[in-house]
Coordinates of C-alpha atoms and ligand atoms in Angstrom, one line a residue:
M1043 CA 20.7 128.1 105.2
K1044 CA 18.7 125.2 104.0
T1045 CA 20.0 124.5 100.4
V1046 CA 18.3 122.6 97.6
I1047 CA 20.4 121.4 94.8
I1048 CA 18.5 121.0 91.5
G1049 CA 20.4 118.5 89.3
A1050 CA 22.3 116.0 91.6
G1051 CA 24.7 114.7 88.9
A1052 CA 28.4 114.9 89.4
M1053 CA 28.6 118.6 90.4
G1054 CA 25.3 118.8 92.4
S1055 CA 26.2 115.6 94.3
L1056 CA 29.8 117.0 95.0
F1057 CA 28.6 120.2 96.5
G1058 CA 25.6 118.6 98.2
G1059 CA 27.8 115.9 99.6
L1060 CA 30.4 118.4 101.0
L1061 CA 27.7 120.8 102.5
S1062 CA 26.0 117.8 104.1
L1063 CA 29.3 116.6 105.6
S1064 CA 29.8 120.0 107.0
G1065 CA 26.5 119.8 108.9
K1066 CA 24.2 121.8 106.6
E1067 CA 20.7 120.9 105.7
V1068 CA 20.8 119.9 102.1
W1069 CA 18.4 118.3 99.6
L1070 CA 19.5 116.8 96.4
V1071 CA 16.7 116.9 93.7
D1072 CA 17.2 114.9 90.5
V1073 CA 14.8 113.4 87.9
W1074 CA 17.1 110.4 87.6
E1075 CA 15.1 108.0 89.9
E1076 CA 17.8 105.1 90.0
H1077 CA 20.3 107.6 91.3
V1078 CA 18.0 109.1 93.8
D1079 CA 17.0 105.6 95.0
A1080 CA 20.7 104.5 95.4
I1081 CA 21.4 107.7 97.4
R1082 CA 18.4 107.1 99.6
S1083 CA 19.3 103.4 100.2
N1084 CA 23.1 103.4 100.5
G1085 CA 24.0 107.1 100.8
L1086 CA 26.2 109.1 98.3
A1087 CA 29.5 107.6 97.7
I1088 CA 32.2 110.2 97.1
E1089 CA 35.6 109.1 95.8
E1090 CA 38.5 111.4 96.4
K1091 CA 42.2 110.8 95.6
G1092 CA 41.7 107.1 95.8
K1093 CA 39.6 107.1 99.1
A1094 CA 35.8 106.7 99.4
E1095 CA 33.5 108.2 101.8
T1096 CA 29.7 107.6 102.0
V1097 CA 27.5 110.5 102.9
S1098 CA 24.0 110.4 104.2
I1099 CA 21.9 112.9 102.4
N1100 CA 18.3 113.9 101.6
A1101 CA 17.5 113.0 98.0
T1102 CA 14.3 113.2 96.1
S1103 CA 13.0 113.1 92.5
G1104 CA 10.1 115.5 93.3
V1105 CA 10.3 118.8 95.1
T1106 CA 7.0 118.6 96.8
S1107 CA 8.4 116.9 100.0
V1108 CA 11.3 119.3 100.4
G1109 CA 9.5 122.4 101.8
K1110 CA 10.8 125.9 101.3
A1111 CA 14.5 126.7 100.5
D1112 CA 16.8 129.4 101.7
L1113 CA 19.1 128.7 98.8
I1114 CA 18.3 126.9 95.5
L1115 CA 21.5 125.9 93.6
Y1116 CA 21.2 124.8 90.0
F1117 CA 23.6 122.1 88.7
V1118 CA 21.6 120.7 85.7
K1119 CA 23.2 120.8 82.2
T1120 CA 22.4 124.1 80.6
Y1121 CA 19.8 122.6 78.2
H1122 CA 17.7 121.6 81.2
T1123 CA 17.9 124.9 83.1
E1124 CA 14.6 126.4 81.9
K1125 CA 12.6 123.4 83.0
A1126 CA 14.6 122.8 86.2
I1127 CA 13.9 126.4 87.3
N1128 CA 10.1 126.0 86.6
D1129 CA 10.1 122.7 88.5
S1130 CA 11.8 124.4 91.4
L1131 CA 9.5 127.5 91.9
V1132 CA 7.4 125.8 94.5
L1133 CA 10.5 125.9 96.9
Q1134 CA 10.4 129.6 96.8
K1135 CA 9.6 131.9 99.8
E1136 CA 10.0 135.7 100.0
D1137 CA 13.7 135.6 100.7
T1138 CA 14.9 132.5 98.8
L1139 CA 18.0 132.9 96.8
F1140 CA 18.7 131.4 93.4
L1141 CA 22.2 130.6 92.5
T1142 CA 23.8 129.0 89.4
L1143 CA 27.3 127.7 89.2
Q1144 CA 26.8 126.0 85.8
N1145 CA 29.0 126.6 82.9
G1146 CA 28.4 128.7 79.8
L1147 CA 26.3 131.6 79.1
G1148 CA 22.4 132.1 79.4
N1149 CA 21.8 130.5 82.8
E1150 CA 21.4 134.0 84.5
E1151 CA 18.9 135.1 81.8
M1152 CA 16.9 131.9 82.0
I1153 CA 16.6 132.2 85.8
C1154 CA 15.7 136.0 85.7
K1155 CA 12.8 135.2 83.3
Q1156 CA 11.1 133.2 85.9
V1157 CA 12.4 134.7 89.2
D1158 CA 12.8 138.3 90.4
R1159 CA 16.4 139.3 89.4
K1160 CA 17.0 140.8 93.0
K1161 CA 16.9 137.1 94.2
V1162 CA 19.5 135.8 91.7
I1163 CA 23.2 135.3 92.5
L1164 CA 25.7 134.3 89.8
G1165 CA 28.8 132.0 90.2
V1166 CA 31.4 130.0 88.5
T1167 CA 33.3 127.1 89.9
G1168 CA 36.7 125.5 89.2
Q1169 CA 35.7 122.3 91.1
G1170 CA 35.3 119.3 89.0
A1171 CA 33.5 115.9 89.4
T1172 CA 32.6 112.8 87.4
L1173 CA 29.6 110.7 87.8
L1174 CA 30.6 107.1 88.2
G1175 CA 27.2 105.5 88.4
P1176 CA 23.9 105.8 90.4
G1177 CA 24.8 107.2 93.9
Q1178 CA 28.5 107.3 93.1
I1179 CA 30.8 110.3 92.2
R1180 CA 34.5 111.2 91.9
H1181 CA 35.8 114.5 93.1
A1182 CA 38.2 115.4 90.3
G1183 CA 39.0 119.1 90.5
W1184 CA 39.7 121.7 93.2
G1185 CA 39.7 125.1 91.6
K1186 CA 38.2 128.2 93.3
T1187 CA 34.6 129.0 93.3
Y1188 CA 33.3 132.6 93.0
V1189 CA 29.8 133.9 93.8
G1190 CA 28.6 137.5 93.2
E1191 CA 25.5 139.8 93.0
L1192 CA 24.4 140.7 89.4
D1193 CA 25.0 144.4 90.2
G1194 CA 28.5 143.8 91.6
K1195 CA 27.7 144.8 95.2
I1196 CA 29.3 142.8 98.1
T1197 CA 26.4 141.8 100.3
D1198 CA 25.8 139.8 103.6
R1199 CA 24.0 137.3 101.5
T1200 CA 26.9 136.6 99.2
D1201 CA 29.2 136.5 102.2
Q1202 CA 27.0 134.1 103.9
I1203 CA 26.9 131.7 100.8
A1204 CA 30.7 131.9 100.5
R1205 CA 31.2 131.1 104.2
M1206 CA 29.0 128.2 104.0
L1207 CA 30.9 126.8 101.0
N1208 CA 34.2 127.5 102.7
N1209 CA 33.3 125.7 105.7
A1210 CA 32.3 122.7 103.6
G1211 CA 35.9 122.8 102.2
I1212 CA 34.8 124.5 98.8
E1213 CA 37.3 127.4 98.5
T1214 CA 35.1 130.3 97.6
E1215 CA 35.4 134.0 97.3
V1216 CA 32.8 136.7 96.7
S1217 CA 33.5 138.7 93.6
S1218 CA 32.4 142.3 92.6
R1219 CA 33.0 141.3 88.9
I1220 CA 31.2 138.0 88.6
H1221 CA 30.2 138.5 84.9
D1222 CA 33.9 138.9 84.0
L1223 CA 34.6 135.7 85.7
V1224 CA 31.9 133.8 84.0
W1225 CA 33.4 135.0 80.7
E1226 CA 36.9 134.0 81.8
K1227 CA 35.7 130.4 82.4
L1228 CA 33.7 130.7 79.1
F1229 CA 37.1 131.4 77.3
V1230 CA 38.4 128.0 78.5
N1231 CA 35.3 126.1 77.5
V1232 CA 35.2 127.8 74.1
G1233 CA 38.8 126.8 73.4
I1234 CA 38.9 123.3 74.6
N1235 CA 35.5 121.7 74.6
A1236 CA 34.1 121.5 71.1
L1237 CA 37.6 121.2 69.4
A1238 CA 38.8 118.3 71.6
A1239 CA 35.2 116.7 71.3
L1240 CA 35.3 116.8 67.5
L1241 CA 38.9 115.6 67.1
G1242 CA 38.7 112.8 69.6
L1243 CA 41.5 114.4 71.5
K1244 CA 42.5 114.6 75.2
N1245 CA 42.8 118.3 76.3
G1246 CA 46.7 118.2 76.3
Q1247 CA 46.8 117.0 72.8
L1248 CA 45.3 120.5 71.6
L1249 CA 48.7 121.9 72.4
D1250 CA 50.6 119.3 70.4
Y1251 CA 49.8 120.3 66.9
P1252 CA 50.2 123.6 65.1
E1253 CA 46.7 123.2 63.5
T1254 CA 44.9 122.6 66.8
L1255 CA 46.8 125.5 68.4
R1256 CA 45.7 127.8 65.6
L1257 CA 42.1 126.8 65.8
L1258 CA 42.1 127.1 69.6
E1259 CA 43.5 130.7 69.3
S1260 CA 41.0 131.6 66.7
L1261 CA 38.0 130.3 68.8
V1262 CA 39.3 132.0 72.0
S1263 CA 40.2 135.3 70.2
E1264 CA 36.7 135.6 68.7
A1265 CA 35.2 135.1 72.2
I1266 CA 37.5 137.7 73.6
E1267 CA 36.6 140.3 71.0
V1268 CA 32.8 139.7 71.8
A1269 CA 33.5 140.0 75.5
K1270 CA 35.3 143.2 75.2
R1271 CA 32.6 144.7 72.9
K1272 CA 30.0 143.6 75.5
G1273 CA 31.9 145.7 78.1
I1274 CA 33.5 142.7 79.9
Q1275 CA 36.7 143.6 81.7
V1276 CA 39.1 141.1 80.2
Q1277 CA 42.2 141.0 82.5
G1278 CA 45.6 139.6 81.8
N1279 CA 46.1 137.3 78.8
P1280 CA 43.1 134.8 78.7
M1281 CA 44.9 132.8 76.0
D1282 CA 47.7 131.9 78.4
R1283 CA 45.1 131.0 81.0
V1284 CA 43.4 128.6 78.6
K1285 CA 46.8 127.0 77.9
V1286 CA 47.5 126.7 81.6
V1287 CA 44.2 124.9 82.1
I1288 CA 45.0 122.6 79.2
E1289 CA 48.3 121.7 80.7
A1290 CA 46.7 121.0 84.1
T1291 CA 44.1 118.8 82.6
R1292 CA 46.3 117.2 79.9
E1293 CA 45.0 113.7 80.4
N1294 CA 41.3 114.7 80.6
R1295 CA 38.7 114.0 77.9
C1296 CA 36.5 117.0 78.3
S1297 CA 32.9 116.7 79.2
M1298 CA 31.7 117.6 75.6
G1299 CA 34.0 114.9 74.4
Q1300 CA 32.5 112.4 76.7
D1301 CA 29.0 113.6 75.7
L1302 CA 29.9 113.0 72.0
D1303 CA 31.5 109.7 72.8
R1304 CA 28.2 108.5 74.4
K1305 CA 26.1 110.1 71.8
R1306 CA 24.5 112.5 74.3
R1307 CA 23.4 116.1 73.8
T1308 CA 26.2 118.6 74.5
E1309 CA 26.2 122.1 76.1
I1310 CA 27.3 123.7 72.7
D1311 CA 24.5 126.3 72.8
A1312 CA 25.8 127.7 76.0
I1313 CA 29.4 127.7 75.0
N1314 CA 30.5 128.3 71.4
G1315 CA 26.9 128.8 70.5
A1316 CA 26.4 131.5 73.1
V1317 CA 29.5 133.4 71.5
V1318 CA 27.8 133.1 68.1
R1319 CA 24.5 134.6 69.6
E1320 CA 26.3 137.5 71.5
A1321 CA 28.3 138.3 68.3
E1322 CA 25.1 138.3 66.1
R1323 CA 23.6 140.9 68.5
L1324 CA 26.6 143.1 68.3
G1325 CA 26.9 142.6 64.5
I1326 CA 30.4 140.9 64.7
S1327 CA 31.4 137.9 62.6
V1328 CA 32.8 134.9 64.5
P1329 CA 33.2 132.2 61.8
Y1330 CA 35.3 129.8 63.9
N1331 CA 32.6 129.6 66.7
R1332 CA 29.8 129.5 64.1
M1333 CA 31.5 126.6 62.2
I1334 CA 32.3 124.5 65.4
T1335 CA 28.8 125.0 66.7
D1336 CA 27.3 123.9 63.4
L1337 CA 29.5 120.9 63.3
I1338 CA 28.6 119.8 66.8
K1339 CA 24.9 120.4 66.2
V1340 CA 25.0 118.2 63.0
I1341 CA 26.7 115.4 65.0
E1342 CA 24.0 115.7 67.7
K1343 CA 21.3 115.4 65.0
T1344 CA 22.7 112.2 63.8
F1345 CA 22.6 110.4 67.2
Ligands
NAD359 P1 25.4 115.8 85.1 O1 25.0 115.4 83.8 O2 26.4 114.9 85.9 O3 24.2 116.2 86.1 C1 23.1 116.9 85.7 C2 21.9 116.2 86.4 O4 20.8 117.0 86.2 C3 21.5 114.8 85.9 O5 21.8 113.9 87.0 C4 20.2 115.0 85.5 O6 19.4 113.8 85.7 C5 19.6 116.2 86.3 N1 18.5 116.9 85.8 C6 18.2 117.1 84.4 N2 17.0 117.8 84.4 C7 16.6 118.0 85.7 C8 15.4 118.6 86.4 N3 14.5 119.2 85.6 N4 15.4 118.6 87.7 C9 16.3 117.9 88.4 N5 17.4 117.3 87.8 C10 17.5 117.3 86.6 O7 26.2 117.2 84.9 P2 27.4 117.9 85.7 O8 28.7 117.4 85.1 O9 27.2 117.8 87.2 O10 27.4 119.4 85.2 C11 26.2 120.4 85.8 C12 26.7 121.6 85.2 O11 27.9 122.0 86.0 C13 27.0 121.9 83.8 O12 26.5 123.1 83.4 C14 28.4 121.8 83.7 O13 29.0 122.3 82.5 C15 28.9 122.4 84.9 N6 30.2 122.1 85.4 C16 30.6 120.7 85.5 C17 31.8 120.3 86.0 C18 32.3 119.0 86.1 O14 33.5 118.8 86.5 N7 31.4 118.1 85.9 C19 32.6 121.4 86.5 C20 32.3 122.8 86.4 C21 30.9 123.1 86.0

């Protein structure tokens, strides 16, 4: 399964590097020329638990040299998805599959606007990675990855993708309820990212103050309400799961926090902003998510 990864930052390079190590044909595509040049000249350096490994992998800043793809995997930030899909359409043949493992909501809709939805596969990943510099990443998280058909059917092609990822050491399951799982991950991002980012806190500190706990619970409760009204099957207690993730990542500064610290655009529109959009469609009020989205957007405008 020839795989082309669009967006070869932290996560794209991680998945590409591990797939390449397992013997698969993989291409990394990224608009960041310095990163692509470094990978082409010196290989991709993956640091994991203190050890470094260099992987030889195809990398390019333009898709024209790649040929056709069996699988296109998107790992750009959500605000680049639309353009990335458009750029990648030349890779398409009749049976090309399009998979997103990005965070947030809206990626599926953006792909389906440009691609036949029968070719689209949705996923979510608990893997984590950090970009250290051109050609260098750190593998930082090992959670499960799920992939699934939009209609919930278990198919040969989702099995094939899961098998390929498992063979590369990326623990993956096929799910018949992939939309529910996307929302489950969204609850975590909705609770942690913007709040920790705004307050300059590490994830764990959100549990240390009654005020942050209250805010966190309000943000997540609103998202759960929206999910339920949309027909998402919310299993167990999502609030407990958010807190488990916070404990497990206690020392981390979340990605949105790092984005604000470096005065970079955030994925707020796909996270809390997406909850606001969905709520508006349903006629529900989500004041905590609206306020935190507006606050982040004003900060972004002052960069
Ligand atoms: P990143 O910023 O490290 O990488 C994104 C890359 O996309 C950049 O290198 C950028 O140059 C490239 N890019 C932008 N536009 C492009 C285009 N049109 N064509 C090709 N490349 C383009 O981001 P990341 O941390 O790897 O995150 C990617 C996605 O995965 C996000 O949605 C994020 O929320 C999600 N995610 C991240 C993690 C993590 O631990 N980093 C974990 C789970 C999910």
